[in-house]
Each structure stands twice: as structure tokens, then as C-alpha cells.
PDB file of C-alpha atoms in Angstrom:
ATOM      1  CA  UNK A   1      40.193 -55.927 132.944  1.00  0.00           C
ATOM      2  CA  UNK A   2      42.175 -55.598 129.737  1.00  0.00           C
ATOM      3  CA  UNK A   3      39.138 -56.838 127.851  1.00  0.00           C
ATOM      4  CA  UNK A   4      37.146 -54.034 129.465  1.00  0.00           C
ATOM      5  CA  UNK A   5      39.680 -51.464 128.273  1.00  0.00           C
ATOM      6  CA  UNK A   6      39.541 -52.898 124.752  1.00  0.00           C
ATOM      7  CA  UNK A   7      35.729 -52.682 124.758  1.00  0.00           C
ATOM      8  CA  UNK A   8      35.860 -49.091 126.012  1.00  0.00           C
ATOM      9  CA  UNK A   9      38.303 -47.997 123.323  1.00  0.00           C
ATOM     10  CA  UNK A  10      36.209 -49.527 120.557  1.00  0.00           C
ATOM     11  CA  UNK A  11      33.210 -47.515 121.772  1.00  0.00           C
ATOM     12  CA  UNK A  12      34.946 -44.122 121.830  1.00  0.00           C
ATOM     13  CA  UNK A  13      34.879 -42.531 118.334  1.00  0.00           C
ATOM     14  CA  UNK A  14      37.929 -40.378 119.073  1.00  0.00           C
ATOM     15  CA  UNK A  15      40.145 -43.462 119.036  1.00  0.00           C
ATOM     16  CA  UNK A  16      40.151 -43.829 115.283  1.00  0.00           C
ATOM     17  CA  UNK A  17      43.542 -45.039 114.039  1.00  0.00           C
ATOM     18  CA  UNK A  18      44.259 -48.739 113.734  1.00  0.00           C
ATOM     19  CA  UNK A  19      47.838 -48.393 112.503  1.00  0.00           C
ATOM     20  CA  UNK A  20      49.554 -47.639 115.818  1.00  0.00           C
ATOM     21  CA  UNK A  21      52.365 -50.112 116.376  1.00  0.00           C
ATOM     22  CA  UNK A  22      55.054 -50.999 118.917  1.00  0.00           C
ATOM     23  CA  UNK A  23      58.437 -52.415 117.940  1.00  0.00           C
ATOM     24  CA  UNK A  24      61.028 -53.603 120.450  1.00  0.00           C
ATOM     25  CA  UNK A  25      64.770 -53.485 119.786  1.00  0.00           C
ATOM     26  CA  UNK A  26      67.702 -54.266 122.078  1.00  0.00           C
ATOM     27  CA  UNK A  27      67.259 -51.189 124.283  1.00  0.00           C
ATOM     28  CA  UNK A  28      64.278 -49.295 122.858  1.00  0.00           C
ATOM     29  CA  UNK A  29      60.558 -49.595 122.166  1.00  0.00           C
ATOM     30  CA  UNK A  30      59.423 -47.594 119.136  1.00  0.00           C
ATOM     31  CA  UNK A  31      55.820 -46.397 118.962  1.00  0.00           C
ATOM     32  CA  UNK A  32      54.613 -45.427 115.486  1.00  0.00           C
ATOM     33  CA  UNK A  33      51.371 -44.517 113.747  1.00  0.00           C
ATOM     34  CA  UNK A  34      51.100 -45.288 110.057  1.00  0.00           C
ATOM     35  CA  UNK A  35      54.847 -45.762 109.928  1.00  0.00           C
ATOM     36  CA  UNK A  36      55.628 -42.380 111.503  1.00  0.00           C
ATOM     37  CA  UNK A  37      57.472 -42.430 114.827  1.00  0.00           C
ATOM     38  CA  UNK A  38      55.502 -40.882 117.695  1.00  0.00           C
ATOM     39  CA  UNK A  39      57.975 -41.645 120.449  1.00  0.00           C
ATOM     40  CA  UNK A  40      60.750 -44.035 121.464  1.00  0.00           C
ATOM     41  CA  UNK A  41      61.251 -45.498 124.944  1.00  0.00           C
ATOM     42  CA  UNK A  42      64.975 -45.680 125.744  1.00  0.00           C
ATOM     43  CA  UNK A  43      65.860 -48.118 128.538  1.00  0.00           C
ATOM     44  CA  UNK A  44      69.534 -48.739 127.829  1.00  0.00           C
ATOM     45  CA  UNK A  45      72.485 -46.896 129.330  1.00  0.00           C
ATOM     46  CA  UNK A  46      70.635 -44.060 131.095  1.00  0.00           C
ATOM     47  CA  UNK A  47      70.241 -43.064 134.726  1.00  0.00           C
ATOM     48  CA  UNK A  48      66.517 -43.704 134.223  1.00  0.00           C
ATOM     49  CA  UNK A  49      64.392 -44.765 131.240  1.00  0.00           C
ATOM     50  CA  UNK A  50      63.274 -41.850 129.056  1.00  0.00           C
ATOM     51  CA  UNK A  51      61.058 -41.151 126.065  1.00  0.00           C
ATOM     52  CA  UNK A  52      62.451 -39.260 123.077  1.00  0.00           C
ATOM     53  CA  UNK A  53      61.191 -37.823 120.805  1.00  0.00           C
ATOM     54  CA  UNK A  54      57.564 -36.865 121.483  1.00  0.00           C
ATOM     55  CA  UNK A  55      56.189 -35.783 118.124  1.00  0.00           C
ATOM     56  CA  UNK A  56      52.877 -34.087 117.409  1.00  0.00           C
ATOM     57  CA  UNK A  57      50.638 -35.283 114.550  1.00  0.00           C
ATOM     58  CA  UNK A  58      52.109 -32.396 112.510  1.00  0.00           C
ATOM     59  CA  UNK A  59      55.567 -33.834 113.178  1.00  0.00           C
ATOM     60  CA  UNK A  60      56.735 -31.186 115.654  1.00  0.00           C
ATOM     61  CA  UNK A  61      59.449 -32.427 118.071  1.00  0.00           C
ATOM     62  CA  UNK A  62      57.850 -31.119 121.269  1.00  0.00           C
ATOM     63  CA  UNK A  63      60.515 -32.071 123.810  1.00  0.00           C
ATOM     64  CA  UNK A  64      64.093 -30.841 123.994  1.00  0.00           C
ATOM     65  CA  UNK A  65      66.391 -32.641 121.574  1.00  0.00           C
ATOM     66  CA  UNK A  66      69.567 -32.392 123.657  1.00  0.00           C
ATOM     67  CA  UNK A  67      71.416 -34.680 124.390  1.00  0.00           C
ATOM     68  CA  UNK A  68      69.936 -37.084 121.814  1.00  0.00           C
ATOM     69  CA  UNK A  69      70.601 -34.577 119.058  1.00  0.00           C
ATOM     70  CA  UNK A  70      73.145 -31.795 119.351  1.00  0.00           C
ATOM     71  CA  UNK A  71      73.729 -28.463 117.618  1.00  0.00           C
ATOM     72  CA  UNK A  72      69.987 -27.903 117.197  1.00  0.00           C
ATOM     73  CA  UNK A  73      69.286 -24.136 116.879  1.00  0.00           C
ATOM     74  CA  UNK A  74      67.845 -22.769 120.124  1.00  0.00           C
ATOM     75  CA  UNK A  75      68.605 -25.891 122.171  1.00  0.00           C
ATOM     76  CA  UNK A  76      70.144 -25.563 125.626  1.00  0.00           C
ATOM     77  CA  UNK A  77      72.094 -28.099 127.694  1.00  0.00           C
ATOM     78  CA  UNK A  78      71.205 -26.983 131.224  1.00  0.00           C
ATOM     79  CA  UNK A  79      69.686 -29.449 133.718  1.00  0.00           C
ATOM     80  CA  UNK A  80      71.260 -32.497 132.002  1.00  0.00           C
ATOM     81  CA  UNK A  81      68.981 -34.839 133.964  1.00  0.00           C
ATOM     82  CA  UNK A  82      65.897 -33.448 132.189  1.00  0.00           C
ATOM     83  CA  UNK A  83      65.945 -35.746 129.187  1.00  0.00           C
ATOM     84  CA  UNK A  84      62.722 -35.306 127.208  1.00  0.00           C
ATOM     85  CA  UNK A  85      60.228 -37.337 129.340  1.00  0.00           C
ATOM     86  CA  UNK A  86      60.658 -39.532 132.436  1.00  0.00           C
ATOM     87  CA  UNK A  87      59.363 -40.750 135.829  1.00  0.00           C
ATOM     88  CA  UNK A  88      61.471 -40.691 139.013  1.00  0.00           C
ATOM     89  CA  UNK A  89      61.848 -38.784 142.305  1.00  0.00           C
ATOM     90  CA  UNK A  90      64.577 -36.689 143.878  1.00  0.00           C
ATOM     91  CA  UNK A  91      64.626 -38.037 147.446  1.00  0.00           C
ATOM     92  CA  UNK A  92      63.749 -41.641 148.286  1.00  0.00           C
ATOM     93  CA  UNK A  93      64.460 -42.803 151.835  1.00  0.00           C
ATOM     94  CA  UNK A  94      64.715 -46.584 152.334  1.00  0.00           C
ATOM     95  CA  UNK A  95      64.910 -48.070 155.819  1.00  0.00           C
ATOM     96  CA  UNK A  96      68.308 -49.545 156.552  1.00  0.00           C
ATOM     97  CA  UNK A  97      69.960 -48.530 153.261  1.00  0.00           C
ATOM     98  CA  UNK A  98      71.900 -45.303 153.437  1.00  0.00           C
ATOM     99  CA  UNK A  99      72.906 -43.487 150.239  1.00  0.00           C
ATOM    100  CA  UNK A 100      76.427 -44.139 149.006  1.00  0.00           C
ATOM    101  CA  UNK A 101      77.214 -40.404 148.913  1.00  0.00           C
ATOM    102  CA  UNK A 102      75.860 -37.107 150.141  1.00  0.00           C
ATOM    103  CA  UNK A 103      73.889 -34.918 147.747  1.00  0.00           C
ATOM    104  CA  UNK A 104      72.899 -31.446 148.891  1.00  0.00           C
ATOM    105  CA  UNK A 105      69.339 -31.174 150.280  1.00  0.00           C
ATOM    106  CA  UNK A 106      68.705 -34.912 149.766  1.00  0.00           C
ATOM    107  CA  UNK A 107      68.149 -37.108 152.823  1.00  0.00           C
ATOM    108  CA  UNK A 108      67.863 -40.405 150.954  1.00  0.00           C
ATOM    109  CA  UNK A 109      68.640 -41.545 147.422  1.00  0.00           C
ATOM    110  CA  UNK A 110      68.464 -39.058 144.537  1.00  0.00           C
ATOM    111  CA  UNK A 111      66.875 -40.298 141.314  1.00  0.00           C
ATOM    112  CA  UNK A 112      66.149 -36.828 139.886  1.00  0.00           C
ATOM    113  CA  UNK A 113      69.543 -35.236 139.340  1.00  0.00           C
ATOM    114  CA  UNK A 114      72.581 -36.915 137.889  1.00  0.00           C
ATOM    115  CA  UNK A 115      74.920 -35.506 140.510  1.00  0.00           C
ATOM    116  CA  UNK A 116      77.705 -37.737 141.828  1.00  0.00           C
ATOM    117  CA  UNK A 117      76.063 -40.396 143.999  1.00  0.00           C
ATOM    118  CA  UNK A 118      72.665 -40.472 142.260  1.00  0.00           C
ATOM    119  CA  UNK A 119      70.591 -43.635 142.087  1.00  0.00           C
ATOM    120  CA  UNK A 120      69.684 -45.518 138.939  1.00  0.00           C
ATOM    121  CA  UNK A 121      66.393 -46.938 137.685  1.00  0.00           C
ATOM    122  CA  UNK A 122      67.155 -50.096 135.720  1.00  0.00           C
ATOM    123  CA  UNK A 123      64.752 -51.887 133.381  1.00  0.00           C
ATOM    124  CA  UNK A 124      65.215 -55.614 133.969  1.00  0.00           C
ATOM    125  CA  UNK A 125      62.467 -56.811 131.615  1.00  0.00           C
ATOM    126  CA  UNK A 126      60.526 -55.164 128.783  1.00  0.00           C
ATOM    127  CA  UNK A 127      57.652 -57.059 127.164  1.00  0.00           C
ATOM    128  CA  UNK A 128      55.253 -55.972 124.424  1.00  0.00           C
ATOM    129  CA  UNK A 129      51.555 -56.360 125.186  1.00  0.00           C
ATOM    130  CA  UNK A 130      49.108 -58.357 123.114  1.00  0.00           C
ATOM    131  CA  UNK A 131      48.074 -56.578 119.878  1.00  0.00           C
ATOM    132  CA  UNK A 132      44.720 -54.837 120.122  1.00  0.00           C
ATOM    133  CA  UNK A 133      42.982 -52.690 117.508  1.00  0.00           C
ATOM    134  CA  UNK A 134      43.513 -49.002 118.164  1.00  0.00           C
ATOM    135  CA  UNK A 135      46.108 -49.307 120.933  1.00  0.00           C
ATOM    136  CA  UNK A 136      49.452 -50.820 121.829  1.00  0.00           C
ATOM    137  CA  UNK A 137      51.120 -51.421 125.177  1.00  0.00           C
ATOM    138  CA  UNK A 138      54.269 -52.703 126.806  1.00  0.00           C
ATOM    139  CA  UNK A 139      55.244 -53.777 130.318  1.00  0.00           C
ATOM    140  CA  UNK A 140      58.442 -52.799 132.095  1.00  0.00           C
ATOM    141  CA  UNK A 141      59.893 -54.344 135.247  1.00  0.00           C
ATOM    142  CA  UNK A 142      62.316 -52.008 136.987  1.00  0.00           C
ATOM    143  CA  UNK A 143      64.647 -51.943 139.962  1.00  0.00           C
ATOM    144  CA  UNK A 144      65.403 -48.661 141.715  1.00  0.00           C
ATOM    145  CA  UNK A 145      69.029 -49.036 142.808  1.00  0.00           C
ATOM    146  CA  UNK A 146      71.393 -47.046 144.991  1.00  0.00           C
ATOM    147  CA  UNK A 147      74.556 -45.466 143.587  1.00  0.00           C
ATOM    148  CA  UNK A 148      76.501 -48.544 144.698  1.00  0.00           C
ATOM    149  CA  UNK A 149      74.096 -50.953 143.010  1.00  0.00           C
ATOM    150  CA  UNK A 150      71.869 -52.119 145.895  1.00  0.00           C
ATOM    151  CA  UNK A 151      68.245 -52.822 144.996  1.00  0.00           C
ATOM    152  CA  UNK A 152      65.974 -50.500 146.981  1.00  0.00           C
ATOM    153  CA  UNK A 153      62.582 -51.556 145.615  1.00  0.00           C
ATOM    154  CA  UNK A 154      60.767 -52.860 142.535  1.00  0.00           C
ATOM    155  CA  UNK A 155      58.395 -51.144 140.161  1.00  0.00           C
ATOM    156  CA  UNK A 156      56.208 -52.406 137.329  1.00  0.00           C
ATOM    157  CA  UNK A 157      54.919 -50.030 134.673  1.00  0.00           C
ATOM    158  CA  UNK A 158      52.386 -50.596 131.930  1.00  0.00           C
ATOM    159  CA  UNK A 159      52.522 -48.048 129.128  1.00  0.00           C
ATOM    160  CA  UNK A 160      49.479 -47.862 126.845  1.00  0.00           C
ATOM    161  CA  UNK A 161      49.310 -45.766 123.664  1.00  0.00           C
ATOM    162  CA  UNK A 162      46.415 -44.779 121.464  1.00  0.00           C
ATOM    163  CA  UNK A 163      45.627 -42.037 118.978  1.00  0.00           C
ATOM    164  CA  UNK A 164      42.876 -39.488 119.430  1.00  0.00           C
ATOM    165  CA  UNK A 165      41.525 -36.757 117.197  1.00  0.00           C
ATOM    166  CA  UNK A 166      44.260 -34.134 117.115  1.00  0.00           C
ATOM    167  CA  UNK A 167      46.962 -36.146 118.858  1.00  0.00           C
ATOM    168  CA  UNK A 168      47.955 -39.254 120.774  1.00  0.00           C
ATOM    169  CA  UNK A 169      47.847 -40.361 124.404  1.00  0.00           C
ATOM    170  CA  UNK A 170      50.279 -42.342 126.498  1.00  0.00           C
ATOM    171  CA  UNK A 171      49.055 -43.737 129.825  1.00  0.00           C
ATOM    172  CA  UNK A 172      51.482 -44.951 132.491  1.00  0.00           C
ATOM    173  CA  UNK A 173      50.257 -47.323 135.202  1.00  0.00           C
ATOM    174  CA  UNK A 174      52.921 -47.523 137.902  1.00  0.00           C
ATOM    175  CA  UNK A 175      53.020 -50.141 140.661  1.00  0.00           C
ATOM    176  CA  UNK A 176      55.768 -49.460 143.204  1.00  0.00           C
ATOM    177  CA  UNK A 177      56.427 -52.456 145.467  1.00  0.00           C
ATOM    178  CA  UNK A 178      58.378 -52.065 148.707  1.00  0.00           C
ATOM    179  CA  UNK A 179      60.047 -55.443 148.286  1.00  0.00           C
ATOM    180  CA  UNK A 180      63.147 -54.690 150.365  1.00  0.00           C
ATOM    181  CA  UNK A 181      62.148 -52.289 153.146  1.00  0.00           C
ATOM    182  CA  UNK A 182      59.865 -49.379 153.985  1.00  0.00           C
ATOM    183  CA  UNK A 183      60.044 -46.520 151.461  1.00  0.00           C
ATOM    184  CA  UNK A 184      59.507 -42.845 152.254  1.00  0.00           C
ATOM    185  CA  UNK A 185      59.274 -40.366 149.399  1.00  0.00           C
ATOM    186  CA  UNK A 186      61.043 -37.270 150.650  1.00  0.00           C
ATOM    187  CA  UNK A 187      59.675 -33.742 150.594  1.00  0.00           C
ATOM    188  CA  UNK A 188      61.275 -32.194 147.524  1.00  0.00           C
ATOM    189  CA  UNK A 189      60.007 -30.292 144.526  1.00  0.00           C
ATOM    190  CA  UNK A 190      62.348 -32.385 142.360  1.00  0.00           C
ATOM    191  CA  UNK A 191      59.859 -34.874 140.968  1.00  0.00           C
ATOM    192  CA  UNK A 192      58.367 -36.787 139.361  1.00  0.00           C
ATOM    193  CA  UNK A 193      56.480 -37.554 136.079  1.00  0.00           C
ATOM    194  CA  UNK A 194      57.888 -34.896 133.817  1.00  0.00           C
ATOM    195  CA  UNK A 195      58.873 -33.521 130.443  1.00  0.00           C
ATOM    196  CA  UNK A 196      61.315 -30.898 129.215  1.00  0.00           C
ATOM    197  CA  UNK A 197      59.552 -28.943 126.477  1.00  0.00           C
ATOM    198  CA  UNK A 198      61.319 -27.952 123.261  1.00  0.00           C
ATOM    199  CA  UNK A 199      63.381 -24.880 124.172  1.00  0.00           C
ATOM    200  CA  UNK A 200      61.946 -22.951 121.235  1.00  0.00           C
ATOM    201  CA  UNK A 201      58.430 -23.043 122.703  1.00  0.00           C
ATOM    202  CA  UNK A 202      59.142 -22.590 126.411  1.00  0.00           C
ATOM    203  CA  UNK A 203      57.410 -19.744 128.201  1.00  0.00           C
ATOM    204  CA  UNK A 204      60.766 -17.969 128.725  1.00  0.00           C
ATOM    205  CA  UNK A 205      61.295 -17.889 124.959  1.00  0.00           C
ATOM    206  CA  UNK A 206      58.840 -15.214 123.824  1.00  0.00           C
ATOM    207  CA  UNK A 207      59.419 -15.941 120.129  1.00  0.00           C
ATOM    208  CA  UNK A 208      57.712 -19.312 120.529  1.00  0.00           C
ATOM    209  CA  UNK A 209      54.751 -17.864 122.423  1.00  0.00           C
ATOM    210  CA  UNK A 210      55.036 -20.695 124.925  1.00  0.00           C
ATOM    211  CA  UNK A 211      52.123 -20.970 127.343  1.00  0.00           C
ATOM    212  CA  UNK A 212      51.603 -22.942 130.543  1.00  0.00           C
ATOM    213  CA  UNK A 213      47.996 -23.620 131.574  1.00  0.00           C
ATOM    214  CA  UNK A 214      46.127 -25.917 133.960  1.00  0.00           C
ATOM    215  CA  UNK A 215      42.703 -27.472 134.496  1.00  0.00           C
ATOM    216  CA  UNK A 216      41.548 -24.474 136.517  1.00  0.00           C
ATOM    217  CA  UNK A 217      42.135 -22.130 133.576  1.00  0.00           C
ATOM    218  CA  UNK A 218      45.191 -20.473 135.139  1.00  0.00           C
ATOM    219  CA  UNK A 219      48.096 -19.516 132.894  1.00  0.00           C
ATOM    220  CA  UNK A 220      51.823 -19.008 133.389  1.00  0.00           C
ATOM    221  CA  UNK A 221      54.450 -20.349 135.771  1.00  0.00           C
ATOM    222  CA  UNK A 222      53.644 -17.881 138.543  1.00  0.00           C
ATOM    223  CA  UNK A 223      49.992 -18.946 138.680  1.00  0.00           C
ATOM    224  CA  UNK A 224      50.422 -22.700 138.059  1.00  0.00           C
ATOM    225  CA  UNK A 225      53.588 -23.612 139.968  1.00  0.00           C
ATOM    226  CA  UNK A 226      53.012 -25.662 143.122  1.00  0.00           C
ATOM    227  CA  UNK A 227      49.240 -25.806 142.774  1.00  0.00           C
ATOM    228  CA  UNK A 228      47.138 -28.968 142.690  1.00  0.00           C
ATOM    229  CA  UNK A 229      45.398 -29.651 139.387  1.00  0.00           C
ATOM    230  CA  UNK A 230      44.242 -32.633 137.327  1.00  0.00           C
ATOM    231  CA  UNK A 231      46.357 -31.567 134.373  1.00  0.00           C
ATOM    232  CA  UNK A 232      48.904 -29.079 133.161  1.00  0.00           C
ATOM    233  CA  UNK A 233      49.680 -28.153 129.559  1.00  0.00           C
ATOM    234  CA  UNK A 234      52.705 -26.618 127.850  1.00  0.00           C
ATOM    235  CA  UNK A 235      52.046 -25.359 124.300  1.00  0.00           C
ATOM    236  CA  UNK A 236      53.633 -23.027 121.789  1.00  0.00           C
ATOM    237  CA  UNK A 237      54.422 -22.278 118.160  1.00  0.00           C
ATOM    238  CA  UNK A 238      57.252 -24.009 116.310  1.00  0.00           C
ATOM    239  CA  UNK A 239      57.993 -23.605 112.601  1.00  0.00           C
ATOM    240  CA  UNK A 240      54.742 -21.675 112.243  1.00  0.00           C
ATOM    241  CA  UNK A 241      52.651 -24.511 113.731  1.00  0.00           C
ATOM    242  CA  UNK A 242      51.047 -24.818 117.153  1.00  0.00           C
ATOM    243  CA  UNK A 243      51.556 -27.864 119.310  1.00  0.00           C
ATOM    244  CA  UNK A 244      51.828 -28.917 122.923  1.00  0.00           C
ATOM    245  CA  UNK A 245      52.035 -31.571 125.604  1.00  0.00           C
ATOM    246  CA  UNK A 246      49.590 -32.123 128.452  1.00  0.00           C
ATOM    247  CA  UNK A 247      50.396 -34.228 131.505  1.00  0.00           C
ATOM    248  CA  UNK A 248      47.337 -35.863 133.068  1.00  0.00           C
ATOM    249  CA  UNK A 249      47.147 -36.862 136.747  1.00  0.00           C
ATOM    250  CA  UNK A 250      44.444 -39.407 137.499  1.00  0.00           C
ATOM    251  CA  UNK A 251      42.061 -37.955 140.077  1.00  0.00           C
ATOM    252  CA  UNK A 252      41.854 -41.446 141.623  1.00  0.00           C
ATOM    253  CA  UNK A 253      45.556 -41.451 142.533  1.00  0.00           C
ATOM    254  CA  UNK A 254      46.035 -41.909 146.288  1.00  0.00           C
ATOM    255  CA  UNK A 255      47.854 -38.563 146.586  1.00  0.00           C
ATOM    256  CA  UNK A 256      46.975 -35.283 144.833  1.00  0.00           C
ATOM    257  CA  UNK A 257      49.420 -33.891 142.297  1.00  0.00           C
ATOM    258  CA  UNK A 258      51.125 -30.507 142.568  1.00  0.00           C
ATOM    259  CA  UNK A 259      52.986 -29.081 139.589  1.00  0.00           C
ATOM    260  CA  UNK A 260      56.686 -28.313 139.337  1.00  0.00           C
ATOM    261  CA  UNK A 261      56.346 -26.323 136.119  1.00  0.00           C
ATOM    262  CA  UNK A 262      58.803 -23.656 135.015  1.00  0.00           C
ATOM    263  CA  UNK A 263      59.077 -20.976 132.354  1.00  0.00           C
ATOM    264  CA  UNK A 264      62.476 -22.380 131.324  1.00  0.00           C
ATOM    265  CA  UNK A 265      60.780 -25.531 130.002  1.00  0.00           C
ATOM    266  CA  UNK A 266      60.217 -28.070 132.800  1.00  0.00           C
ATOM    267  CA  UNK A 267      56.749 -29.494 133.516  1.00  0.00           C
ATOM    268  CA  UNK A 268      56.473 -32.246 136.134  1.00  0.00           C
ATOM    269  CA  UNK A 269      53.627 -33.823 138.096  1.00  0.00           C
ATOM    270  CA  UNK A 270      54.719 -34.239 141.726  1.00  0.00           C
ATOM    271  CA  UNK A 271      52.534 -36.147 144.241  1.00  0.00           C
ATOM    272  CA  UNK A 272      55.289 -36.266 146.893  1.00  0.00           C
ATOM    273  CA  UNK A 273      56.283 -32.643 147.591  1.00  0.00           C
ATOM    274  CA  UNK A 274      55.011 -31.114 150.820  1.00  0.00           C
ATOM    275  CA  UNK A 275      55.762 -28.021 152.905  1.00  0.00           C
ATOM    276  CA  UNK A 276      59.535 -28.047 152.390  1.00  0.00           C
ATOM    277  CA  UNK A 277      59.067 -28.121 148.628  1.00  0.00           C
ATOM    278  CA  UNK A 278      57.541 -24.677 148.798  1.00  0.00           C
ATOM    279  CA  UNK A 279      54.414 -25.703 146.914  1.00  0.00           C
ATOM    280  CA  UNK A 280      51.685 -23.210 147.912  1.00  0.00           C
ATOM    281  CA  UNK A 281      49.052 -25.972 147.812  1.00  0.00           C
ATOM    282  CA  UNK A 282      51.025 -28.066 150.323  1.00  0.00           C
ATOM    283  CA  UNK A 283      51.922 -25.326 152.786  1.00  0.00           C
ATOM    284  CA  UNK A 284      52.133 -26.664 156.347  1.00  0.00           C
ATOM    285  CA  UNK A 285      51.746 -30.304 155.268  1.00  0.00           C
ATOM    286  CA  UNK A 286      54.304 -32.827 156.478  1.00  0.00           C
ATOM    287  CA  UNK A 287      52.546 -36.165 155.749  1.00  0.00           C
ATOM    288  CA  UNK A 288      55.216 -37.824 153.622  1.00  0.00           C
ATOM    289  CA  UNK A 289      54.141 -40.574 151.232  1.00  0.00           C
ATOM    290  CA  UNK A 290      55.198 -43.878 152.818  1.00  0.00           C
ATOM    291  CA  UNK A 291      55.030 -47.439 151.513  1.00  0.00           C
ATOM    292  CA  UNK A 292      55.486 -50.101 154.182  1.00  0.00           C
ATOM    293  CA  UNK A 293      57.549 -53.190 153.399  1.00  0.00           C
ATOM    294  CA  UNK A 294      55.490 -55.653 151.378  1.00  0.00           C
ATOM    295  CA  UNK A 295      52.959 -53.022 150.301  1.00  0.00           C
ATOM    296  CA  UNK A 296      52.279 -51.330 146.961  1.00  0.00           C
ATOM    297  CA  UNK A 297      51.788 -47.763 145.767  1.00  0.00           C
ATOM    298  CA  UNK A 298      49.820 -47.543 142.527  1.00  0.00           C
ATOM    299  CA  UNK A 299      49.533 -44.366 140.484  1.00  0.00           C
ATOM    300  CA  UNK A 300      48.443 -43.442 136.985  1.00  0.00           C
ATOM    301  CA  UNK A 301      49.594 -40.566 134.817  1.00  0.00           C
ATOM    302  CA  UNK A 302      49.220 -39.726 131.152  1.00  0.00           C
ATOM    303  CA  UNK A 303      50.706 -37.610 128.397  1.00  0.00           C
ATOM    304  CA  UNK A 304      48.630 -36.086 125.616  1.00  0.00           C
ATOM    305  CA  UNK A 305      50.716 -34.894 122.661  1.00  0.00           C
ATOM    306  CA  UNK A 306      48.656 -32.648 120.441  1.00  0.00           C
ATOM    307  CA  UNK A 307      48.420 -30.100 117.648  1.00  0.00           C
ATOM    308  CA  UNK A 308      47.145 -26.645 118.620  1.00  0.00           C
ATOM    309  CA  UNK A 309      47.078 -25.135 122.099  1.00  0.00           C
ATOM    310  CA  UNK A 310      45.248 -26.614 125.089  1.00  0.00           C
ATOM    311  CA  UNK A 311      41.895 -25.146 124.112  1.00  0.00           C
ATOM    312  CA  UNK A 312      42.158 -26.045 120.431  1.00  0.00           C
ATOM    313  CA  UNK A 313      43.263 -29.576 121.322  1.00  0.00           C
ATOM    314  CA  UNK A 314      40.268 -30.112 123.601  1.00  0.00           C
ATOM    315  CA  UNK A 315      42.475 -31.072 126.541  1.00  0.00           C
ATOM    316  CA  UNK A 316      39.600 -30.995 129.042  1.00  0.00           C
ATOM    317  CA  UNK A 317      37.585 -33.483 126.968  1.00  0.00           C
ATOM    318  CA  UNK A 318      40.544 -35.785 126.333  1.00  0.00           C
ATOM    319  CA  UNK A 319      41.184 -35.795 130.083  1.00  0.00           C
ATOM    320  CA  UNK A 320      37.697 -37.238 130.586  1.00  0.00           C
ATOM    321  CA  UNK A 321      38.568 -40.036 128.160  1.00  0.00           C
ATOM    322  CA  UNK A 322      41.815 -40.622 130.058  1.00  0.00           C
ATOM    323  CA  UNK A 323      39.787 -40.962 133.267  1.00  0.00           C
ATOM    324  CA  UNK A 324      37.619 -43.650 131.629  1.00  0.00           C
ATOM    325  CA  UNK A 325      40.752 -45.445 130.522  1.00  0.00           C
ATOM    326  CA  UNK A 326      42.012 -45.278 134.108  1.00  0.00           C
ATOM    327  CA  UNK A 327      39.350 -47.765 135.174  1.00  0.00           C
ATOM    328  CA  UNK A 328      40.182 -50.317 132.531  1.00  0.00           C
ATOM    329  CA  UNK A 329      43.456 -52.011 133.469  1.00  0.00           C
TER     330      UNK A 329
END
């Protein structure tokens, strides 16, 4: 299947650069293009692995710098758990394993906030993929653990990176394995595959002309929040240049994605929220996502980091390419 993905990428003209590289250190994986850092995967001493920075081709730092860099003009320090880019969920119920502490509005284990008693997602193995012209990849084995260190389940992720005209794309293939017991993903808006946009280009900051938009052509938090869509984009102007980040949700995922996207700078793809989350698209639905012991849940998401706004960056066309890539692993 990897050979098929390689063949596909060599046939798509948009995938032009051959200089994209991955470099592993003790607790990071650096992704660069022509020697310029695009992003860094941090899997060391964090509550969950995160990516920082996410830089556009023009060099714009498109996610919030705090807490990696401090005293940046315009930066805030609210929502300390929203560190640049991540994947997790705010309420995970595991048969027979109660949470070590009680967190408000959470029935199971909280991997979203960093409140007292939160769980931790620990990378136990990180391996670079085989070199391939035009793309790089790495594999991560993870354990989702309770606040008191008990393993709740395993996850394997494959991250694949490639450059496209006007930006670069990261694809995450996630394989959640209920190795310990049955898993139920609780009904909360606090999830799951998300980014915190640079505070200077959030929608709430009018000076940055920040704009939220989705695949249906809707714009703004009020029109996009809690709706189902194949993608959502957050773009704005920083240092006189336009740039943005799109999150892609594979239409083949077993559960549709609703969007927890806010004017203050959060954008997260959430396939688990239902009626209690308040998502308009999930009103009245109570069918919680469940993974029986010994079974797998596989999902695919992507991030497109680009110059320009969603229209100028051709987000809709790049999403089609992402969908082709989705069949290749």
C-alpha cells in the first residue's frame, strides 16, 4: 500500500518539492523543506504530543507561540492545554478503570484539559519512515494512560508530510486499539484533532482579519460551530501577509466530523460529540462511539498549512488530493 501512495504522489504535479526531510532527536521530530523548519513534533514531557511551530511557506508562525515562546506581542496564555496542534479527547470511558480524580462534566478520563487528574498520552516508540521522494513520514506508538499511570488503550499513528503548491500537508492515520477493555468516547465538545491559531489572526482579533470558513462556504464561528463538514479553515493576515491552516476530515472516516471552532482561536475536528455537546448537527443523537475490547478504530485527518486565504490557497482542490492520499496507506 505504501508503494501505491508513492506512485500516486509521483503522478500529482502539485507535489513538487524533493527536499522535505525528517530528523529525529531525543524527544522531537523536525520536519523541514529545503532546510527551513515547517513543524516540530514534540513527544517529550507533555500531557500529550504536540506540533509546534506550524509555519507557512512565507514563514508565518500560524499557531500560538505560548508556552513554547513567551512575551510574544499579542500572545495570550488562556486555555493552557491548547498547545499549537494535537490529537486527544476530553472524556474517555474505559470499562473497569475509573478515573483517579473527578473533573467537572467528565464521566471518564480527561485527555483534553490539563486540570488536576487529567490523563496522559505517552509516546513509547517513534520511528522514521523509509525515505521517499517528495514525502516523509514517521510512526508513533502511544499509550493513553490514566492520571495514576494505568494503561487504558494503545494507539498507533502514521504522520505523512508532503509539500504542495502554496503550502504543505500533514496527514495523520490513527489506529486506536482497545487492548485493555471496551472504550467509549464520551459526549463532549472538548475534542479532538485541533489547533490553536496565532492569536494575532484569530477571528476575535479584528486587526488580523481572521476568518473561519468551511467546505460548505459558510463563514464565522456562529455559522460553522458544531456543523458537520469535510474541512474547516482558519486564515488571516500577519505582518502584512496572508496565511492559514485547514484541517481536513476524511469523508471515509467511520464517524462524521463536527467542528469545535471558536473566534478566540481554537479549531478542532470532533467525531465524538453528540447531543450533550450542543453541536447543532448532532442534536438528539446519543450513539456514542464505542470500541469493543480487541477491536480497532481507524481515522484519518490532515492539516494543510498555506499562504493566502482558503480560496486563494485552493483548499477545496487540495482536499481532493488529500482524499486520494487517504486510500494509499
